[in-house]
Amino acid sequence: MAHIKRNRQRSGTSMRRTLRREAPSTVGLLVDPEDFAAMRGYRSFSFEDHSVYLRQVESLLRTLAAQGVHTTVALFDPEDYAEFCAESGLDPDDRTSRSRFTAEIAAAGATVAYTGQSIDTLIPLLVSRAVRRATWEYATMLLTGLGDCADCGQDIGRAAFDRASHLLMRLLDTAGPGTHHLVCSVPTESEQLLAVLHTTRDTDRPAGLEPSEGAEFATVLAAGVALETQGGVVLRTTAPGTPDRVHGWRLHRGGLLPLTAGEVFSAYCTDADTGEPVSPESGVEYCAGFDIGADEPEAHR
């Protein structure tokens, strides 16, 4: 009987380990010393040094990976945490509250999958993801708040997004094969919106878009289309055996108007903050924007 009991215990332990490997984990990360200092105001937060904390998080991530556990890292913001606890009636000075908040941001916030990266690599990735998400949310809010067109009754934001998606696909189709890096910059009254998109296109295939990146880029471009701002798009193409090519366009009446080679050079080789000239990169050709042939989206013709 004792032998049977031990076998059952081992079997139960084995099953729990199997289930643990199949249960994903999320780790909330305080990326900078200021956020870390804010959390030190809670007695239940036991860490005292940010550098030590980061190395402990890195060790935890490695341990989870060694156990076969899929782990994502989420940006932990103390201000959002305090607001979450206030709205949910939770005690912020409680470890369970931090766990619940981490689960919430894993479901709806900026996260990065842990694949063995060092903590020094993870932090800029996570910050970049958070900035991208905040930009997308702000641009979405702008589009949603525009309402319906007084003349035709059409949802202005929805129409602008359709138009921007059409412009993006026409641009990528016309750009041809290669690895493409696109940047869209759109000024608004309170924010300078910036979206970045990477994609690669083979000779006989259309460009492959990561859905979330494509949606984020189109949303920022749509904000420029709807608000008729002075924004623009820059495309940098890399292909084997040729110099990188940089093309540019400016937003004009819901379209992308090609810049001249001189305008592209000036935009690319000027410091955005100081206005001072920046040396051009070697092995890069600054080219005029090309006509993408984008009229109206199919749905609105």
C-alpha positions as a printed NumPy array, in Angstrom:
array([[  0.   ,   0.   ,   0.   ],
       [  2.854,   2.376,   0.827],
       [  4.351,   1.627,  -2.585],
       [  1.059,   2.486,  -4.289],
       [  0.789,   5.704,  -2.231],
       [  4.319,   6.795,  -3.218],
       [  3.555,   6.096,  -6.889],
       [  0.406,   8.22 ,  -6.657],
       [  2.34 ,  11.048,  -5.021],
       [  5.008,  10.941,  -7.728],
       [  2.315,  10.827, -10.39 ],
       [  0.554,  13.844,  -8.855],
       [  3.804,  15.789,  -8.645],
       [  4.607,  14.967, -12.262],
       [  1.182,  16.115, -13.433],
       [  1.476,  19.385, -11.491],
       [  4.874,  20.025, -13.092],
       [  3.377,  19.355, -16.505],
       [  0.511,  21.741, -15.809],
       [  2.966,  24.357, -14.522],
       [  4.849,  24.249, -17.823],
       [  1.584,  24.773, -19.695],
       [  0.441,  27.691, -17.497],
       [  1.874,  30.988, -18.83 ],
       [  3.441,  33.512, -16.461],
       [  3.647,  37.302, -16.513],
       [  6.284,  39.362, -14.747],
       [  5.646,  43.062, -14.108],
       [  8.842,  45.082, -14.534],
       [  9.762,  48.464, -13.032],
       [ 12.057,  49.709, -15.772],
       [ 13.544,  52.888, -14.262],
       [ 14.773,  54.068, -10.848],
       [ 11.943,  56.609, -10.462],
       [  9.239,  53.945, -10.776],
       [ 11.216,  51.69 ,  -8.44 ],
       [ 11.49 ,  54.48 ,  -5.862],
       [  7.727,  55.039,  -6.013],
       [  7.059,  51.378,  -5.209],
       [  9.447,  51.482,  -2.246],
       [  6.801,  53.538,  -0.475],
       [  4.882,  50.297,   0.1  ],
       [  6.096,  48.227,   3.065],
       [  5.252,  44.973,   1.291],
       [  7.681,  45.854,  -1.52 ],
       [ 10.873,  44.363,  -0.129],
       [ 13.514,  45.429,  -2.684],
       [ 15.9  ,  48.264,  -1.821],
       [ 18.184,  48.599,  -4.846],
       [ 16.994,  48.907,  -8.432],
       [ 20.046,  47.226,  -9.951],
       [ 19.715,  44.25 ,  -7.606],
       [ 15.994,  44.105,  -8.383],
       [ 16.66 ,  43.971, -12.145],
       [ 19.154,  41.126, -11.753],
       [ 16.694,  39.209,  -9.587],
       [ 13.995,  39.633, -12.233],
       [ 16.438,  38.405, -14.875],
       [ 17.234,  35.351, -12.744],
       [ 13.515,  34.636, -12.304],
       [ 12.93 ,  34.842, -16.055],
       [ 15.755,  32.401, -16.718],
       [ 14.394,  29.99 , -14.111],
       [ 10.903,  30.057, -15.613],
       [ 12.336,  29.511, -19.099],
       [ 14.412,  26.569, -17.85 ],
       [ 11.187,  25.044, -16.504],
       [  9.577,  25.366, -19.924],
       [  7.177,  28.118, -18.824],
       [  6.146,  30.691, -21.438],
       [  6.655,  34.106, -19.845],
       [  5.777,  37.629, -20.886],
       [  7.185,  40.786, -19.34 ],
       [  4.819,  43.711, -18.764],
       [  5.604,  47.348, -18.005],
       [  4.615,  48.073, -14.394],
       [  3.632,  51.722, -13.94 ],
       [  3.214,  52.823, -10.282],
       [  0.749,  55.617, -11.133],
       [ -1.463,  53.254, -13.119],
       [ -1.153,  50.746, -10.283],
       [ -2.323,  53.235,  -7.659],
       [ -5.259,  54.231,  -9.878],
       [ -6.142,  50.575, -10.482],
       [ -6.181,  49.86 ,  -6.741],
       [ -8.31 ,  52.921,  -6.004],
       [-10.874,  51.991,  -8.67 ],
       [-10.942,  48.317,  -7.613],
       [-11.048,  48.918,  -3.86 ],
       [ -7.748,  47.067,  -3.346],
       [ -5.004,  47.718,  -0.836],
       [ -1.993,  48.874,  -2.898],
       [  0.363,  47.735,  -0.12 ],
       [ -0.47 ,  44.094,  -0.755],
       [  1.351,  41.571,  -2.938],
       [ -1.941,  40.113,  -4.174],
       [ -2.969,  43.529,  -5.509],
       [  0.275,  43.753,  -7.486],
       [ -0.374,  40.301,  -8.927],
       [ -3.884,  41.277, -10.006],
       [ -2.618,  44.474, -11.612],
       [  0.099,  42.56 , -13.455],
       [ -2.529,  40.178, -14.807],
       [ -4.61 ,  43.149, -15.977],
       [ -1.754,  44.838, -17.849],
       [ -0.761,  41.496, -19.382],
       [ -4.22 ,  41.279, -20.911],
       [ -4.46 ,  44.848, -22.174],
       [ -1.083,  46.564, -21.878],
       [  2.356,  46.52 , -23.461],
       [  4.178,  43.198, -23.101],
       [  7.245,  41.468, -24.527],
       [  7.658,  37.708, -24.737],
       [ 10.736,  36.475, -22.908],
       [ 12.936,  34.432, -25.224],
       [ 16.208,  34.562, -23.324],
       [ 16.993,  38.264, -23.814],
       [ 19.147,  40.011, -21.241],
       [ 17.392,  42.509, -18.986],
       [ 19.325,  45.31 , -20.716],
       [ 17.782,  44.218, -24.026],
       [ 14.296,  43.696, -22.602],
       [ 13.924,  47.153, -21.084],
       [ 14.217,  49.228, -24.311],
       [ 11.982,  46.701, -26.114],
       [  9.342,  47.045, -23.434],
       [  9.542,  50.838, -23.341],
       [  9.29 ,  50.998, -27.138],
       [  6.251,  48.708, -27.065],
       [  4.614,  50.869, -24.414],
       [  5.238,  54.066, -26.4  ],
       [  3.806,  52.451, -29.534],
       [  0.69 ,  51.356, -27.673],
       [  0.179,  54.763, -26.067],
       [  0.548,  56.43 , -29.473],
       [ -1.951,  54.044, -31.041],
       [ -4.449,  54.607, -28.197],
       [ -4.113,  58.39 , -28.488],
       [ -4.53 ,  58.339, -32.281],
       [ -7.542,  56.037, -31.925],
       [ -9.09 ,  58.422, -29.396],
       [ -8.588,  61.312, -31.819],
       [-10.274,  59.448, -34.668],
       [-13.163,  58.274, -32.486],
       [-13.824,  61.813, -31.289],
       [-14.223,  63.265, -34.783],
       [-17.79 ,  61.998, -35.162],
       [-19.736,  61.931, -38.439],
       [-19.347,  64.119, -41.507],
       [-21.975,  66.88 , -41.523],
       [-22.412,  66.554, -45.305],
       [-22.461,  62.796, -45.942],
       [-23.031,  61.32 , -42.465],
       [-20.   ,  59.058, -42.797],
       [-17.86 ,  58.266, -39.744],
       [-14.838,  60.544, -40.29 ],
       [-12.43 ,  58.426, -38.283],
       [-13.466,  55.203, -39.973],
       [-13.182,  56.743, -43.429],
       [ -9.749,  58.186, -42.581],
       [ -8.532,  54.775, -41.379],
       [ -9.755,  53.119, -44.59 ],
       [ -8.002,  55.803, -46.602],
       [ -4.764,  55.428, -44.624],
       [ -4.823,  51.635, -44.977],
       [ -5.268,  52.053, -48.726],
       [ -2.349,  54.502, -48.913],
       [ -0.12 ,  52.165, -46.906],
       [ -0.824,  49.136, -49.085],
       [ -0.349,  51.137, -52.281],
       [  2.954,  52.456, -50.977],
       [  4.217,  48.954, -50.125],
       [  2.971,  47.503, -53.415],
       [  4.74 ,  50.218, -55.4  ],
       [  7.95 ,  50.027, -53.339],
       [  8.72 ,  46.59 , -54.737],
       [ 10.934,  43.888, -53.222],
       [ 13.298,  44.486, -50.32 ],
       [ 13.258,  45.126, -46.591],
       [ 11.254,  48.273, -45.89 ],
       [ 11.409,  50.541, -42.848],
       [  8.632,  53.15 , -42.74 ],
       [  8.195,  56.082, -40.378],
       [  5.035,  58.199, -40.197],
       [  5.143,  61.496, -38.311],
       [  1.949,  63.423, -37.577],
       [  1.82 ,  66.593, -35.428],
       [ -1.293,  67.266, -33.35 ],
       [ -2.18 ,  70.056, -30.924],
       [ -0.729,  68.213, -27.918],
       [  1.372,  65.339, -29.274],
       [  3.837,  64.498, -32.034],
       [  2.602,  61.104, -33.175],
       [  5.179,  58.696, -34.539],
       [  4.63 ,  55.226, -35.994],
       [  7.211,  52.773, -37.287],
       [  6.694,  49.75 , -39.513],
       [  9.087,  47.033, -40.707],
       [  8.232,  44.653, -43.52 ],
       [  9.944,  42.498, -46.126],
       [  8.678,  41.736, -49.602],
       [  9.939,  39.022, -51.928],
       [  9.952,  39.495, -55.699],
       [  6.819,  37.439, -56.334],
       [  4.903,  38.051, -53.114],
       [  3.098,  40.986, -51.504],
       [  4.637,  42.615, -48.435],
       [  4.028,  40.725, -45.211],
       [  2.595,  42.897, -42.426],
       [  2.516,  42.096, -38.729],
       [ -1.178,  42.873, -37.989],
       [ -0.692,  45.019, -34.874],
       [  2.159,  47.063, -36.391],
       [  0.153,  47.609, -39.575],
       [ -2.901,  48.75 , -37.603],
       [ -0.812,  51.11 , -35.444],
       [  0.858,  52.678, -38.478],
       [ -2.428,  53.073, -40.345],
       [ -4.091,  54.639, -37.299],
       [ -1.388,  57.32 , -36.947],
       [ -1.485,  57.994, -40.689],
       [ -5.286,  58.18 , -40.474],
       [ -5.012,  60.874, -37.796],
       [ -2.96 ,  62.94 , -40.243],
       [ -5.445,  62.301, -43.039],
       [ -8.454,  63.264, -40.922],
       [ -6.868,  66.327, -39.317],
       [ -5.159,  67.454, -42.564],
       [ -1.905,  68.128, -40.718],
       [  1.619,  68.737, -42.024],
       [  2.704,  65.138, -41.41 ],
       [  4.628,  62.849, -43.686],
       [  6.04 ,  59.395, -44.389],
       [  9.629,  58.265, -44.947],
       [ 10.493,  54.911, -46.517],
       [ 13.932,  53.316, -46.31 ],
       [ 14.493,  50.229, -48.457],
       [ 17.355,  47.764, -48.072],
       [ 18.071,  45.188, -50.781],
       [ 21.096,  42.939, -51.416],
       [ 23.849,  44.419, -53.575],
       [ 22.463,  47.965, -53.704],
       [ 22.717,  51.068, -51.496],
       [ 19.848,  51.79 , -49.125],
       [ 17.268,  54.083, -50.722],
       [ 15.316,  56.715, -48.797],
       [ 12.069,  58.168, -50.195],
       [  9.655,  60.661, -48.659],
       [  6.124,  62.024, -48.942],
       [  4.089,  64.707, -47.211],
       [  0.435,  64.524, -46.354],
       [ -1.707,  66.684, -48.59 ],
       [ -5.523,  66.638, -48.753],
       [ -5.853,  63.012, -47.737],
       [ -3.021,  61.791, -49.959],
       [  0.751,  61.352, -49.983],
       [  2.501,  63.926, -52.162],
       [  6.037,  62.885, -53.216],
       [  8.942,  64.98 , -51.933],
       [ 11.849,  65.887, -54.171],
       [ 15.25 ,  64.272, -53.605],
       [ 16.471,  67.566, -52.134],
       [ 13.561,  67.72 , -49.707],
       [ 14.19 ,  64.127, -48.626],
       [ 17.877,  64.868, -48.082],
       [ 17.049,  67.994, -46.082],
       [ 14.493,  66.19 , -43.912],
       [ 16.753,  63.202, -43.271],
       [ 19.92 ,  65.219, -42.652],
       [ 18.552,  67.847, -40.256],
       [ 18.407,  67.448, -36.484],
       [ 14.712,  67.576, -35.569],
       [ 15.404,  69.251, -32.204],
       [ 18.087,  71.811, -33.07 ],
       [ 17.577,  72.324, -36.801],
       [ 21.309,  71.839, -37.316],
       [ 22.599,  69.842, -40.311],
       [ 23.439,  66.166, -39.77 ],
       [ 26.026,  64.389, -41.896],
       [ 24.457,  62.091, -44.511],
       [ 25.006,  58.368, -44.107],
       [ 27.458,  56.685, -46.413],
       [ 25.969,  54.105, -48.758],
       [ 22.535,  55.73 , -48.702],
       [ 20.759,  57.288, -51.674],
       [ 18.263,  60.074, -50.93 ],
       [ 15.58 ,  59.782, -53.59 ],
       [ 12.392,  61.568, -54.536],
       [  9.172,  59.998, -53.399],
       [  7.45 ,  57.99 , -56.116],
       [  3.833,  58.184, -57.253],
       [  1.927,  55.445, -55.425],
       [ -1.129,  55.822, -57.653],
       [ -3.557,  55.867, -54.747],
       [ -6.952,  57.268, -55.608],
       [ -9.859,  56.305, -53.373],
       [-10.184,  52.986, -51.471],
       [-12.325,  50.445, -53.292],
       [-15.107,  50.702, -50.737],
       [-15.531,  54.443, -51.328],
       [-15.395,  54.631, -55.107]])
